PDB file of C-alpha atoms in Angstrom:
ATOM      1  CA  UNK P 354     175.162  10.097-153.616  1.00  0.00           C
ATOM      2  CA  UNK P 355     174.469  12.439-156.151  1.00  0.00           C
ATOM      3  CA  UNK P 356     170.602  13.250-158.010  1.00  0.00           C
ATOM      4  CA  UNK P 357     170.261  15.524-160.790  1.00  0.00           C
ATOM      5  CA  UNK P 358     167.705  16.596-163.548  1.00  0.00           C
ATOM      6  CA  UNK P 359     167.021  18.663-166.161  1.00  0.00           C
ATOM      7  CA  UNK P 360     163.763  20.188-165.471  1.00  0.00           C
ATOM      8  CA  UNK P 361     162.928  22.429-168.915  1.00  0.00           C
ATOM      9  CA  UNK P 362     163.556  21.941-172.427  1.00  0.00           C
ATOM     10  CA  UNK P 363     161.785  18.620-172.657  1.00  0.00           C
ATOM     11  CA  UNK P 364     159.104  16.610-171.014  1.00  0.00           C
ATOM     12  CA  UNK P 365     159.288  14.357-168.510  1.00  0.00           C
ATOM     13  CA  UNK P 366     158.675  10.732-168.168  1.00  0.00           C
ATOM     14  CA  UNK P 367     156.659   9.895-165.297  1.00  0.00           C
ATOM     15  CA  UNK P 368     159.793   7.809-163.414  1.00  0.00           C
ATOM     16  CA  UNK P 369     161.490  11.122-163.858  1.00  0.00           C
ATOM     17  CA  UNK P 370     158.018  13.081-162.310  1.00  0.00           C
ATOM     18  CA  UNK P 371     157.866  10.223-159.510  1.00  0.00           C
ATOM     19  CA  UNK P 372     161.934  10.368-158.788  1.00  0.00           C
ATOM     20  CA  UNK P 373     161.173  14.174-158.065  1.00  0.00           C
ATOM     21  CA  UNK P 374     157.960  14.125-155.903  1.00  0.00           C
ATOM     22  CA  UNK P 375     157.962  15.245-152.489  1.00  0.00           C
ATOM     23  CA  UNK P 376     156.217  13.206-149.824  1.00  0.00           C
ATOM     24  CA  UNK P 377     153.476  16.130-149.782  1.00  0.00           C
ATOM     25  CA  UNK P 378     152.524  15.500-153.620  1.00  0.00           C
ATOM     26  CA  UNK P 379     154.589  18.408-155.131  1.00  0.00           C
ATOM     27  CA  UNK P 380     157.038  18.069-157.991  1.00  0.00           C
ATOM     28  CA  UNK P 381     160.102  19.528-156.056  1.00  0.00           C
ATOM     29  CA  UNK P 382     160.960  21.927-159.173  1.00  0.00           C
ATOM     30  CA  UNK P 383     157.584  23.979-158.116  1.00  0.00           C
ATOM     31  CA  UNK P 384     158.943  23.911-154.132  1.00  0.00           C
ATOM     32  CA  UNK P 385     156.672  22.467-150.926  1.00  0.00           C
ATOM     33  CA  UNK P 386     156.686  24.758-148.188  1.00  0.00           C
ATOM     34  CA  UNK P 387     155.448  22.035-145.558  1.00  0.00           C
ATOM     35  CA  UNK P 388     159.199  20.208-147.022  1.00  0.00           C
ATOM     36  CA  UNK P 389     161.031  24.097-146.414  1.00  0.00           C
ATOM     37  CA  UNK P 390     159.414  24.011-142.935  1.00  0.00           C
ATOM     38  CA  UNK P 391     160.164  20.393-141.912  1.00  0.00           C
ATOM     39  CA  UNK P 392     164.247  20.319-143.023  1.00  0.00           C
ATOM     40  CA  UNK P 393     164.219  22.902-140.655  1.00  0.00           C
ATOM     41  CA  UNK P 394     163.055  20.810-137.791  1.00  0.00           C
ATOM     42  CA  UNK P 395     164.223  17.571-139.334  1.00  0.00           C
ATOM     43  CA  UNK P 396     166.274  14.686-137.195  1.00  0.00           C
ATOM     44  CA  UNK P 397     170.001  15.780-137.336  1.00  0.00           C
ATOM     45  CA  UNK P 398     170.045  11.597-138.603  1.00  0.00           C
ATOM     46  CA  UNK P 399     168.582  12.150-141.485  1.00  0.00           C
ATOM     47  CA  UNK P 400     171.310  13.044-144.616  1.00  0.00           C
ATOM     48  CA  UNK P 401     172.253  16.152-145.458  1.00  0.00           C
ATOM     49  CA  UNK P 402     171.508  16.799-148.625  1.00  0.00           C
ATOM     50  CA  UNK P 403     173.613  20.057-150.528  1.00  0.00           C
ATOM     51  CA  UNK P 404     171.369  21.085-152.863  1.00  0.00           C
ATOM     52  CA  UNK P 405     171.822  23.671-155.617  1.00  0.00           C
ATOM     53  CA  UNK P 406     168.758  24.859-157.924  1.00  0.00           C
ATOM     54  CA  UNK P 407     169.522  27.339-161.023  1.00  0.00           C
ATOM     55  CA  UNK P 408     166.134  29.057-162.285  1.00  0.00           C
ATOM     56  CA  UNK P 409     164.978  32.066-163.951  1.00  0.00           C
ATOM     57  CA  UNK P 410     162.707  34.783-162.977  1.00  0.00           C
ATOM     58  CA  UNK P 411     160.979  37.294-165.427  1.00  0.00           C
ATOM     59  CA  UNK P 412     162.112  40.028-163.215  1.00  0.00           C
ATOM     60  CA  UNK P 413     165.514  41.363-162.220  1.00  0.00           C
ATOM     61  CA  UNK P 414     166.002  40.338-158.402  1.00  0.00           C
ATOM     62  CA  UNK P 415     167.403  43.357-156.588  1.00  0.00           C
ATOM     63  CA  UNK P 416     170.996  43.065-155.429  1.00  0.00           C
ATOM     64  CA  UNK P 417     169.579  44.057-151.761  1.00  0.00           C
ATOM     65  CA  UNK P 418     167.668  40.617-151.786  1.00  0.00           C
ATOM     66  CA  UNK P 419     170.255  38.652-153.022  1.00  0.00           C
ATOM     67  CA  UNK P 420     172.457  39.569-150.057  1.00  0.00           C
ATOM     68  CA  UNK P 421     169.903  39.330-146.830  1.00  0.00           C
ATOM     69  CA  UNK P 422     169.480  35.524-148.705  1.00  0.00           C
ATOM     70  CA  UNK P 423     173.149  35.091-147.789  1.00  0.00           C
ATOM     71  CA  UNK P 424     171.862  35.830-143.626  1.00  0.00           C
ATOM     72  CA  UNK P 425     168.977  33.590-143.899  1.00  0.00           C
ATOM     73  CA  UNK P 426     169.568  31.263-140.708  1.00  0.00           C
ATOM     74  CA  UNK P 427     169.592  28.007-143.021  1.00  0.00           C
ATOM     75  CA  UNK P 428     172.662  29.391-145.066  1.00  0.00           C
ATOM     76  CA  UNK P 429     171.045  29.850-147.970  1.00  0.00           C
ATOM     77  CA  UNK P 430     172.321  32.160-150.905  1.00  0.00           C
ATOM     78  CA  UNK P 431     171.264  33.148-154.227  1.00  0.00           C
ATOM     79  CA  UNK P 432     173.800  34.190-156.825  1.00  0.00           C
ATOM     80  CA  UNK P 433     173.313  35.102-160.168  1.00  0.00           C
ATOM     81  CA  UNK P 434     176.219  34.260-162.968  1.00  0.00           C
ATOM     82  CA  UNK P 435     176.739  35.768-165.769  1.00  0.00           C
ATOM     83  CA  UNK P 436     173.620  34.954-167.885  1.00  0.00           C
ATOM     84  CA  UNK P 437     170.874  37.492-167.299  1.00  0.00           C
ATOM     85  CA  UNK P 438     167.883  36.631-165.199  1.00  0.00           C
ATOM     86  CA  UNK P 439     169.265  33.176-164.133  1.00  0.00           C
ATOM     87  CA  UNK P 440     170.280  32.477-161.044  1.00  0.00           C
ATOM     88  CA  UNK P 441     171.285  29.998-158.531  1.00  0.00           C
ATOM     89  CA  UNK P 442     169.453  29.059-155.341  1.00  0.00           C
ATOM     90  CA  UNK P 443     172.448  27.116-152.811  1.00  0.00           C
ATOM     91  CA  UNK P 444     171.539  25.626-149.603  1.00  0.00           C
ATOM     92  CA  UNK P 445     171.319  22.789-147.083  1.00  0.00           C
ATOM     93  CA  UNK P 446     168.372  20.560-145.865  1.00  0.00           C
ATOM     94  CA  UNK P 447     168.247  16.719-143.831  1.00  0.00           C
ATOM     95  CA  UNK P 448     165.993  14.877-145.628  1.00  0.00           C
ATOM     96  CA  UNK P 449     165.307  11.328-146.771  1.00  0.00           C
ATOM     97  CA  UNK P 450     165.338  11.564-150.111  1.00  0.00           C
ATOM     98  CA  UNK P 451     167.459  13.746-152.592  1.00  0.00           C
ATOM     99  CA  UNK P 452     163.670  15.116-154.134  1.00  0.00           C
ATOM    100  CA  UNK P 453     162.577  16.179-150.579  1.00  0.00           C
ATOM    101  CA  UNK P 454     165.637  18.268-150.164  1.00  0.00           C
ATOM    102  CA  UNK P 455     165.501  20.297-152.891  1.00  0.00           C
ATOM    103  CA  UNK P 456     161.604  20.753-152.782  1.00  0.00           C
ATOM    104  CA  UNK P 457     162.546  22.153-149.619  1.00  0.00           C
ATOM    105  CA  UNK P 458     165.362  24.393-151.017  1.00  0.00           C
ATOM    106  CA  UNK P 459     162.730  25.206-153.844  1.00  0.00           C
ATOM    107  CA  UNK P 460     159.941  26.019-150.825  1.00  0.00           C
ATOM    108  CA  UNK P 461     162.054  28.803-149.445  1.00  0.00           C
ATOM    109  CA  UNK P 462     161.465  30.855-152.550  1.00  0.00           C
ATOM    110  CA  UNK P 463     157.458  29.717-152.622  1.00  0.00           C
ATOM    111  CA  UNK P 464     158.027  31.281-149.095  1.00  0.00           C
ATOM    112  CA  UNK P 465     159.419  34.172-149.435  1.00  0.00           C
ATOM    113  CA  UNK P 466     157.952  35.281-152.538  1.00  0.00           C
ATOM    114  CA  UNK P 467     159.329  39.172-152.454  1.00  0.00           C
ATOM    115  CA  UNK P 468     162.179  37.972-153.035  1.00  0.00           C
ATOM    116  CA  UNK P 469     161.444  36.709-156.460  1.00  0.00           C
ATOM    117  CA  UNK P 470     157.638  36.302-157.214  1.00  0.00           C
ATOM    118  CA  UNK P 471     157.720  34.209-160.890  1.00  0.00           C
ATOM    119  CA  UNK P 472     160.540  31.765-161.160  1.00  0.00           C
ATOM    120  CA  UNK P 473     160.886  28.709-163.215  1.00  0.00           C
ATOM    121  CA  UNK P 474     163.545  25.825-162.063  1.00  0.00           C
ATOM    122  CA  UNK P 475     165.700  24.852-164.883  1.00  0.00           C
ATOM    123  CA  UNK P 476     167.979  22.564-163.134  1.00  0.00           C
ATOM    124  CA  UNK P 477     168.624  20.865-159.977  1.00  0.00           C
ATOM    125  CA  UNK P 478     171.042  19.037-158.057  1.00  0.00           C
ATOM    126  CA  UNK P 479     171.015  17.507-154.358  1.00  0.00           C
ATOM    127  CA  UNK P 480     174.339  15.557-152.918  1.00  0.00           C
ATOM    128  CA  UNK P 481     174.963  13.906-149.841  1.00  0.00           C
ATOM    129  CA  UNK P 482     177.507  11.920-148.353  1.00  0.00           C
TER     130      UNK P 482
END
C-alpha cells in the first residue's frame, strides 16, 4: 500500500487534512514527536511503513549533519539532490496508519532541531507491504 500527498502549492481539503492527522492531533507534514518516540517502541506487528519526506529549509544544512543522520539507530538519512535547499528525509517506522508513520519520520527533525531548525514539508510518501 502506497499514501502520498502534495503538501505545498495549494490548499488542502479537509479529507486530505484528516487522511494526514496523527492520532496525537498533528498534521504529519509539521511532525509529532510523541509519534517519533512511539515507532520506536512500537509492536514489531504493526506495518512497516518506508517513508520518504522531501522539504526545504531556509538554511544550508551542514554536510557534517547530514552524515551522523545516516548513524541515527532508526536508519534514518537525509540527502539533498540537486536542487538547492531541498532535501530528503528517508526512514522506517511500524505504525498503523501510513499518516502516523511519516509524522513520526517528520518528528525526528521537530526532535532534533540542530540539525535543521526551519523546514517546510513539500512532499511525502509512506509504503508498506
Amino acid at each position: 500500500m502506497t499514501e502520498a500527498a502534495i503538501l505545498s502549492g495549494h490548499d488542502q481539503t479537509r479529507a486530505d487534512i484528516a487522511q494526514w492527522t496523527c492520532p496525537h492531533g498533528q498534521h504529519a507534514g509539521n511532525g509529532c514527536v510523541t509519534c517519533y518516540h512511539a515507532a520506536g517502541d512500537a509492536d514489531p506487528a504493526l506495518p512497516l511503513w518506508d517513508v520518504a519526506v522531501w522539504f526545504t529549509s531556509v538554511r544550508p544544512i551542514p554536510i557534517r549533519a547530514l552524515h551522523d543522520v545516516h548513524r541515527h539507530d532508526r536508519q534514518f538519512a537525509i540527502d539533498q539532490p540537486s536542487t538547492p535547499l531541498v532535501y530528503l528525509l528517508s526512514g522506517q517506522a511500524r505504525a498503523a496508519l501510513g499518516a502516523e508513520a511519516v509524522a513520526g519520520v517528520v518528528g525526528f527533525l521537530v526532535q532534533n532541531q540542530h540539525i535543521v531548525d526551519e523546514f517546510v514539508v513539500t512532499e511525502v510518501r509512506a509504503v508498506h507491504s
